[in-house]
Coordinates of C-alpha atoms in Angstrom, one line a residue:
M1 CA 45.0 92.7 96.3
R2 CA 45.6 96.5 95.8
V3 CA 49.3 97.4 96.3
V4 CA 51.0 100.6 96.4
S5 CA 54.6 100.2 96.3
L6 CA 56.7 103.3 97.5
A7 CA 60.3 101.7 96.8
P8 CA 61.6 100.7 93.5
S9 CA 63.2 97.6 94.7
A10 CA 59.6 96.5 96.2
T11 CA 58.3 97.4 92.7
A12 CA 60.7 95.3 90.8
T13 CA 60.2 92.4 93.1
V14 CA 56.5 92.5 93.0
A15 CA 56.8 92.3 89.1
A16 CA 59.2 89.6 89.3
L17 CA 56.6 87.7 91.4
G18 CA 54.0 88.1 88.6
G19 CA 52.0 90.4 90.7
S20 CA 52.5 93.7 88.3
D21 CA 48.7 93.9 88.0
R22 CA 48.3 94.3 91.7
L23 CA 50.2 97.6 91.7
V24 CA 47.7 100.4 91.7
G25 CA 50.5 103.2 92.8
V26 CA 54.0 103.4 92.4
T27 CA 56.6 106.4 92.8
T28 CA 58.1 108.2 90.1
H29 CA 61.1 106.1 90.0
C30 CA 59.1 103.3 88.6
P31 CA 58.8 104.3 85.1
D32 CA 58.4 101.0 83.8
V33 CA 55.2 100.0 85.5
D34 CA 51.6 100.9 84.4
A35 CA 50.3 102.4 87.5
P36 CA 49.8 105.8 88.8
A37 CA 52.8 107.5 90.4
V38 CA 52.2 108.9 93.9
G39 CA 55.2 110.9 94.3
G40 CA 58.9 110.3 95.0
W41 CA 60.1 107.4 97.4
L42 CA 60.9 109.9 100.0
N43 CA 58.1 112.1 99.5
P44 CA 55.1 110.5 98.5
D45 CA 51.4 112.2 98.3
F46 CA 49.8 110.7 101.3
D47 CA 46.5 111.8 99.9
R48 CA 46.9 110.3 96.6
V49 CA 47.7 107.1 98.4
A50 CA 44.6 107.3 100.4
D51 CA 42.6 107.8 97.1
L52 CA 44.0 104.7 95.8
D53 CA 42.2 102.3 98.5
S54 CA 45.3 99.9 98.9
D55 CA 45.3 96.9 100.9
V56 CA 49.0 97.1 101.6
V57 CA 51.7 99.9 100.9
L58 CA 55.3 98.5 100.3
T59 CA 58.4 100.6 101.8
S60 CA 62.0 99.5 102.0
D61 CA 65.4 100.8 103.5
A62 CA 66.2 102.9 106.6
L63 CA 65.7 106.2 104.8
Q64 CA 61.9 105.3 104.4
R65 CA 61.4 104.6 108.1
E66 CA 59.8 108.0 108.7
V67 CA 57.6 107.5 105.5
R68 CA 56.7 104.2 107.1
D69 CA 55.8 105.6 110.5
D70 CA 53.8 108.5 108.9
L71 CA 51.6 106.0 107.0
R72 CA 51.2 103.8 109.8
D73 CA 49.9 106.8 112.0
R74 CA 47.5 107.3 109.0
G75 CA 46.0 103.8 109.4
F76 CA 47.6 102.4 106.4
D77 CA 49.0 98.6 106.4
V78 CA 52.5 99.0 106.0
R79 CA 54.9 96.0 105.1
H80 CA 58.4 97.5 105.3
V81 CA 61.8 95.3 104.6
E82 CA 65.2 96.9 105.2
P83 CA 67.7 94.6 103.9
A84 CA 71.3 95.2 104.8
T85 CA 73.0 92.0 103.3
L86 CA 72.8 89.9 100.3
D87 CA 71.1 87.0 102.4
D88 CA 68.6 89.8 103.7
V89 CA 67.6 90.8 100.2
L90 CA 67.0 87.3 99.2
A91 CA 65.0 86.7 102.3
S92 CA 63.0 89.9 101.5
F93 CA 61.5 88.4 98.2
A94 CA 59.5 85.8 100.4
E95 CA 58.6 88.6 102.9
I96 CA 57.3 90.7 100.0
G97 CA 55.5 88.0 98.3
E98 CA 53.6 87.2 101.7
A99 CA 52.7 90.8 101.8
V100 CA 51.0 90.8 98.4
G101 CA 49.2 87.7 98.5
L102 CA 51.6 85.8 96.5
P103 CA 53.5 83.6 99.3
D104 CA 54.3 80.4 97.0
A105 CA 55.7 82.9 94.2
G106 CA 57.8 84.6 96.8
A107 CA 59.1 81.4 98.3
E108 CA 60.0 80.2 94.7
L109 CA 61.7 83.5 93.9
E110 CA 63.9 83.2 97.0
A111 CA 65.0 79.7 96.4
Q112 CA 65.7 80.3 92.6
S113 CA 67.8 83.5 93.5
R114 CA 69.9 81.4 96.0
E115 CA 70.5 78.8 93.5
R116 CA 71.7 81.6 91.2
V117 CA 74.1 83.0 93.9
R118 CA 75.6 79.4 94.7
D119 CA 76.1 79.0 91.1
V120 CA 78.3 82.1 90.7
R121 CA 80.1 81.4 94.1
E122 CA 80.8 77.9 93.1
A123 CA 82.5 79.2 90.0
A124 CA 84.5 81.7 92.0
P125 CA 88.3 81.7 92.2
E126 CA 89.8 81.0 95.6
D127 CA 91.9 84.2 95.5
G128 CA 90.4 86.7 93.3
P129 CA 91.1 90.1 92.7
V130 CA 90.4 93.2 94.5
V131 CA 87.4 95.3 93.5
Y132 CA 86.5 98.9 94.3
C133 CA 83.0 99.5 93.9
E134 CA 81.7 103.3 93.9
E135 CA 78.1 104.1 94.7
W136 CA 78.6 107.9 94.5
S137 CA 81.1 110.0 93.1
D138 CA 80.6 113.6 94.7
P139 CA 82.2 113.0 97.3
P140 CA 83.4 109.4 96.3
M141 CA 81.6 106.6 98.3
A142 CA 82.5 103.1 98.6
A143 CA 79.5 100.8 98.4
G144 CA 78.4 99.1 101.4
N145 CA 75.0 97.0 102.1
W146 CA 75.0 94.0 100.1
V147 CA 77.5 95.2 97.6
P148 CA 80.4 93.3 99.8
D149 CA 78.9 90.1 99.5
V150 CA 78.1 90.5 96.2
V151 CA 81.7 91.2 95.1
E152 CA 82.7 88.0 97.2
A153 CA 80.1 85.7 95.7
A154 CA 81.5 87.2 92.5
G155 CA 85.1 86.0 93.3
G156 CA 86.5 89.4 94.2
R157 CA 87.9 90.9 97.4
Y158 CA 86.5 94.1 98.7
P159 CA 88.4 95.7 101.7
F160 CA 86.6 99.0 101.7
V161 CA 83.6 98.4 103.5
D162 CA 82.1 95.4 105.6
A163 CA 79.1 93.8 104.5
G164 CA 75.8 95.1 106.0
E165 CA 77.5 98.6 106.7
R166 CA 76.0 101.6 105.1
S167 CA 78.1 103.0 102.1
R168 CA 80.7 105.5 103.3
E169 CA 83.0 108.3 101.8
V170 CA 86.3 106.8 101.1
E171 CA 89.6 108.5 100.6
A172 CA 91.8 108.2 97.6
S173 CA 94.7 107.0 99.5
A174 CA 92.7 104.2 101.0
V175 CA 91.7 103.0 97.5
E176 CA 95.1 103.1 96.2
A177 CA 96.8 101.3 99.2
A178 CA 94.3 98.5 98.3
D179 CA 95.5 98.7 94.7
P180 CA 92.4 97.4 93.0
E181 CA 92.4 95.5 89.7
H182 CA 88.9 96.4 89.0
A183 CA 87.0 99.7 89.7
V184 CA 83.0 99.4 89.5
V185 CA 81.2 102.7 88.9
H186 CA 77.3 102.6 89.7
V187 CA 76.0 105.7 90.7
C188 CA 72.7 106.1 92.6
G189 CA 70.1 107.4 90.0
K190 CA 72.5 107.6 86.9
G191 CA 71.9 104.2 85.4
D192 CA 75.0 103.7 83.3
S193 CA 75.3 107.3 82.2
V194 CA 78.6 108.1 83.8
D195 CA 81.8 109.0 82.4
P196 CA 84.2 108.3 85.3
D197 CA 87.5 110.4 85.6
F198 CA 89.7 109.0 88.3
A199 CA 92.9 110.5 86.8
G200 CA 91.0 114.0 86.6
R201 CA 90.5 113.8 90.3
G202 CA 93.9 113.0 91.1
W203 CA 93.5 109.2 92.0
E204 CA 96.3 107.0 90.9
L205 CA 94.6 103.7 90.0
D206 CA 95.8 100.8 87.8
A207 CA 92.5 99.2 87.4
D208 CA 90.1 98.2 84.9
V209 CA 87.1 100.6 85.1
H210 CA 83.4 99.1 84.5
V211 CA 80.4 101.4 84.4
V212 CA 77.1 99.3 85.4
D213 CA 73.6 100.4 85.5
D214 CA 73.0 101.5 89.0
S215 CA 70.1 99.4 89.5
L216 CA 72.1 96.1 89.1
L217 CA 73.9 96.7 92.4
N218 CA 72.2 99.4 94.4
Q219 CA 68.6 98.0 94.4
P220 CA 67.8 95.3 96.6
S221 CA 65.5 93.3 93.9
P222 CA 66.0 90.6 91.8
R223 CA 68.0 93.0 89.7
L224 CA 70.5 92.4 91.9
L225 CA 71.1 88.8 90.8
D226 CA 71.6 90.3 87.4
G227 CA 73.9 92.4 89.0
L228 CA 76.1 89.4 90.4
E229 CA 76.5 87.6 87.3
T230 CA 77.5 90.8 85.6
L231 CA 80.0 91.4 88.1
A232 CA 81.3 88.2 87.7
E233 CA 81.7 88.2 84.1
R234 CA 83.7 91.5 84.3
I235 CA 85.9 90.7 87.0
R236 CA 86.9 87.4 85.6
G237 CA 86.9 88.3 81.8
D238 CA 84.5 85.3 80.9

């Protein structure tokens, strides 16, 4: 199959399925793939996508609904996943496997990923620490979607956003009142090149601060399992 992936998470999932050789086009946000770029994930070049003669185009997230609809109006076969929770993310691996002609690999990746989550969750303490996760810093936004599930599976408590809800702006007073023991910073698009300064913005936090590569927590791909294990190590100190 000839696959164009317009979402970094879909690209990473196809690679984990062993299907990198099927990728004939990706976004500029997928630098580790040997395939031509067709633009950004919110502004792809539709003519360039057409030139690649793809069998299927992959999109993801509510922010790409308009891209998905425009592509379908142009006659493309588009497979769109929109995970909101950790369970949704895991289920999407099998969906993407089906879409790119690798159903067995997709089912296996989902099963292996669920086992990894189970292993981390079984080792989690019963009454873990409060963890604050910041997806964006200007303005400060507490991470939502699957991140609350990941914190819970890792053994933490997350009183800022419910699982499945979008990330949202948060006030200093709300974070201070929750008194987190850990603050995890994973700013979208910044990798781990962030220097958080909570004191400089006037926040009074007595928390261990951890900066992690944003793809470990923001990307609904197999990278999220690495993020879960990393988070568990950070907040448990093991």
